[in-house]
CSV table of C-alpha atoms and ligand atoms in Angstrom, one decimal:
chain,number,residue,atom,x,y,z
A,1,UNK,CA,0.0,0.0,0.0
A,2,UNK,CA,1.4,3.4,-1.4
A,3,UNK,CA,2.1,5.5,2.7
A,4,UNK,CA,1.0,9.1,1.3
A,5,UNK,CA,1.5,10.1,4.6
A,6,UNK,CA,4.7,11.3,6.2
A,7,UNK,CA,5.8,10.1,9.5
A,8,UNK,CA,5.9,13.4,11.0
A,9,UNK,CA,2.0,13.9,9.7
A,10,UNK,CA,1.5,10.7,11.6
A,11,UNK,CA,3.1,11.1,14.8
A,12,UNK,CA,1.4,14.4,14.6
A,13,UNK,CA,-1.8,12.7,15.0
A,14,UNK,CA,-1.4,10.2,17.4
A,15,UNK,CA,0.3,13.2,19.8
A,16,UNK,CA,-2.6,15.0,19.8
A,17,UNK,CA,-5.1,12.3,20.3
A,18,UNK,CA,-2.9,10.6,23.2
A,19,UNK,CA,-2.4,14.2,24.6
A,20,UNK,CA,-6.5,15.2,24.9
A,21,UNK,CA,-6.9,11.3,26.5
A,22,UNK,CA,-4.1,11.9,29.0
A,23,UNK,CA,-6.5,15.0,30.2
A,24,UNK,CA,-9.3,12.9,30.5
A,25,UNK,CA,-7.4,10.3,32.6
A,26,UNK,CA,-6.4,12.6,35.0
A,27,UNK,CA,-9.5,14.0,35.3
A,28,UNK,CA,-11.1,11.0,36.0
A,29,UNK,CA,-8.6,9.8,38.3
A,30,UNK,CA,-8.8,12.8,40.5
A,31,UNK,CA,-12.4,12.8,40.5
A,32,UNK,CA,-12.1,9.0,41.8
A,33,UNK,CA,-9.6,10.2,44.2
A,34,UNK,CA,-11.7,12.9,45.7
A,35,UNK,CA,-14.2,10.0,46.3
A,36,UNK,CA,-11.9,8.0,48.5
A,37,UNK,CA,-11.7,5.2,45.6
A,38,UNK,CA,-8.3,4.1,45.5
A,39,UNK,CA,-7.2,3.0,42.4
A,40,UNK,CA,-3.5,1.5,41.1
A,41,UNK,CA,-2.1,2.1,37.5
A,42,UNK,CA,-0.8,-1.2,36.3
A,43,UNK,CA,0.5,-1.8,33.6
A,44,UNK,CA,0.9,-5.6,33.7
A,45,UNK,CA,-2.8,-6.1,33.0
A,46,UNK,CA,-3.7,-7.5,29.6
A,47,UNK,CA,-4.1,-4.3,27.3
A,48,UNK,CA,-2.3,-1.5,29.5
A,49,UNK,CA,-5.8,-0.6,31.4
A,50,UNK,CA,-5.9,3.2,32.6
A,51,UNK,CA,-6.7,2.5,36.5
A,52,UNK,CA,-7.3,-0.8,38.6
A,53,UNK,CA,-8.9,-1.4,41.4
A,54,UNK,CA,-7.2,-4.4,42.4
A,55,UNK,CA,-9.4,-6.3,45.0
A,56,UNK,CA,-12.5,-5.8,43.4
A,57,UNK,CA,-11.0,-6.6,40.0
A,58,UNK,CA,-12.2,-4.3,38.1
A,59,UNK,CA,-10.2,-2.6,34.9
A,60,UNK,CA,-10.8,-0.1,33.6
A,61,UNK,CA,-10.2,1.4,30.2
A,62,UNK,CA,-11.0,5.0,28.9
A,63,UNK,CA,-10.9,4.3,25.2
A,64,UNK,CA,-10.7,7.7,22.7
A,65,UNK,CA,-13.2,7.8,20.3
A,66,UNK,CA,-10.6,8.0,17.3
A,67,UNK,CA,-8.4,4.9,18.1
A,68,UNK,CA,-11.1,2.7,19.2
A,69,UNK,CA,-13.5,3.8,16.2
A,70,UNK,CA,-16.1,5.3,18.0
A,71,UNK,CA,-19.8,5.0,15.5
A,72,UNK,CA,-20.3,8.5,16.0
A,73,UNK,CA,-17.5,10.6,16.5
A,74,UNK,CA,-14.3,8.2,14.8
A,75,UNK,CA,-13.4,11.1,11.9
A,76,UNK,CA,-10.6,9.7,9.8
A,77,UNK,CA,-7.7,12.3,9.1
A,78,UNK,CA,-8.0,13.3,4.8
A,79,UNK,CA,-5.3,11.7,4.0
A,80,UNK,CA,-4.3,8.1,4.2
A,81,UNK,CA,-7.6,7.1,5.1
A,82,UNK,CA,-6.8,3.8,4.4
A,83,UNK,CA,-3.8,3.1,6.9
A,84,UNK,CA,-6.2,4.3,9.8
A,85,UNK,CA,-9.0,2.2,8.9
A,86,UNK,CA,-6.8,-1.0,9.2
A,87,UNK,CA,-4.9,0.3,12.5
A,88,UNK,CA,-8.2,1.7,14.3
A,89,UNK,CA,-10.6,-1.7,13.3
A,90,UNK,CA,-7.0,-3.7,14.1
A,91,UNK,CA,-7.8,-1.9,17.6
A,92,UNK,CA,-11.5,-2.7,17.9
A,93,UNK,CA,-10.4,-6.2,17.1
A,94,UNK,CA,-8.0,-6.2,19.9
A,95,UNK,CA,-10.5,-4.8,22.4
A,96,UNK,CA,-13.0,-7.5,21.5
A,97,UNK,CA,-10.6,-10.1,22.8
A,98,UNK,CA,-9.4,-8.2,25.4
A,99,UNK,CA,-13.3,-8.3,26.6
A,100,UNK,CA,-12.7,-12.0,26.7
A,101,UNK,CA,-9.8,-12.3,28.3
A,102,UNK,CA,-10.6,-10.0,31.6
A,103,UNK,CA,-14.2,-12.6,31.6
A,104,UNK,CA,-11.5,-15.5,31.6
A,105,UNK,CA,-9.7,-14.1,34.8
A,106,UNK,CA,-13.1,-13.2,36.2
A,107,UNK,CA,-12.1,-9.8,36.2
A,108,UNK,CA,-14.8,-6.2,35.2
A,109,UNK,CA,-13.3,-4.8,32.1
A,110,UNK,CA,-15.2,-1.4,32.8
A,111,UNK,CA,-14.8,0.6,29.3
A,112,UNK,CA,-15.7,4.3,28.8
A,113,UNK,CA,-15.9,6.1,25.9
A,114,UNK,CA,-13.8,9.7,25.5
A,115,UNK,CA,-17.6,10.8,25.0
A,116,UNK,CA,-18.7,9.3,27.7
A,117,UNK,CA,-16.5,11.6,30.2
A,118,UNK,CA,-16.7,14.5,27.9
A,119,UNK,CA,-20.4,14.9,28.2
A,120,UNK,CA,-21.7,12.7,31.4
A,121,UNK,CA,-18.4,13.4,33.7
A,122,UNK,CA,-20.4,12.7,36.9
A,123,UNK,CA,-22.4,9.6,35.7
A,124,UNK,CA,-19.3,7.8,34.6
A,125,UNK,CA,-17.4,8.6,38.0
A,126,UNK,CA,-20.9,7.1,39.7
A,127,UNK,CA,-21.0,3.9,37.5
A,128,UNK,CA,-17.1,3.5,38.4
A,129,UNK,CA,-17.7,4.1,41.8
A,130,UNK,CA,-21.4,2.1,42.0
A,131,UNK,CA,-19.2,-0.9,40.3
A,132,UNK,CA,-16.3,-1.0,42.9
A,133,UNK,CA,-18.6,-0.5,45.9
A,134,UNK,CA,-20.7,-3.3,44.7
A,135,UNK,CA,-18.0,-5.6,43.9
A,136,UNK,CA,-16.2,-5.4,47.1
A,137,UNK,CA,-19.2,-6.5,49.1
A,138,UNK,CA,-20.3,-9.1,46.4
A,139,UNK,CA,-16.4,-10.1,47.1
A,140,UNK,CA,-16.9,-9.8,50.8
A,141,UNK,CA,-20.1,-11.9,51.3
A,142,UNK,CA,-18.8,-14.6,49.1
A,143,UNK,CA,-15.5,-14.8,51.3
A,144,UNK,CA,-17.7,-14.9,54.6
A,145,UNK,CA,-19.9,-17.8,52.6
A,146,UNK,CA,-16.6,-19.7,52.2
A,147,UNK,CA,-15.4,-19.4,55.8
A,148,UNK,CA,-18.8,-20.6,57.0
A,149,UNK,CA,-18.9,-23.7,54.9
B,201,ZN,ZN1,-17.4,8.9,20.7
């Protein structure tokens, strides 16, 4: 495939996508933060997730509506359409197993959408901390089941 596209034109891209995502991450991490939710960033988990929450298992992934070809607002740079097609449904692929693999190791993969934070901040801070305040007393009933039986 002819690369119309210089490198420079490329990296160009990807720094300002990863740039407006690292905002968002640290916006949602201090919002988490202010809520006493203590999170780890790991980055031996399957598919580099953007905060854990270690004993309730729960990953969590804040995926930018470019890379991970978001239906509504994915908008393909002019030129080389072609070489992002491949790379971003390459990356939708990937996620699609990744979904698998976290079920496998009975862990949450808990994905949000750069949307998601950019227009309902405090609704996906409530669903991440709804999900680990759920799941550490779903953990904690079924350990004090176990020590019963
Ligand atoms: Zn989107």
């Amino acid at each position: 495939m002819a690369d119309c596209f210089t490198k420079e034109q490329r990296s160009e891209v990807m720094r300002r996508v990863k740039s407006s995502n690292t905002k968002l991450e640290l916006k949602v991490r201090s919002a988490l933060h202010g809520r006493g939710l203590r999170y780890r960033l790991r980055s031996d988990l399957p598919g580099k997730p953007d905060l854990v929450f270690v004993k309730a298992r729960i990953a969590v992934f804040i995926d930018s509506c470019f890379w991970h070809g978001c239906p509504e607002h994915c908008r393909m740079p002019a030129n080389n359409r072609e070489y992002w097609q491949r790379k971003i449904s390459r990356t939708v692929e990937r996620d699609k197993r990744m979904a698998e693999t976290y079920k496998n190791m009975d862990w949450v993969m808990h994905r949000i959408w750069e949307h998601d934070i950019k227009q309902g901040f405090d609704d996906c801070i409530d669903q991440i901390e709804q999900l680990v305040r759920s799941s550490s007393s779903r953990k904690k009933g079924a350990q004090q089941k176990i020590n019963k039986e």
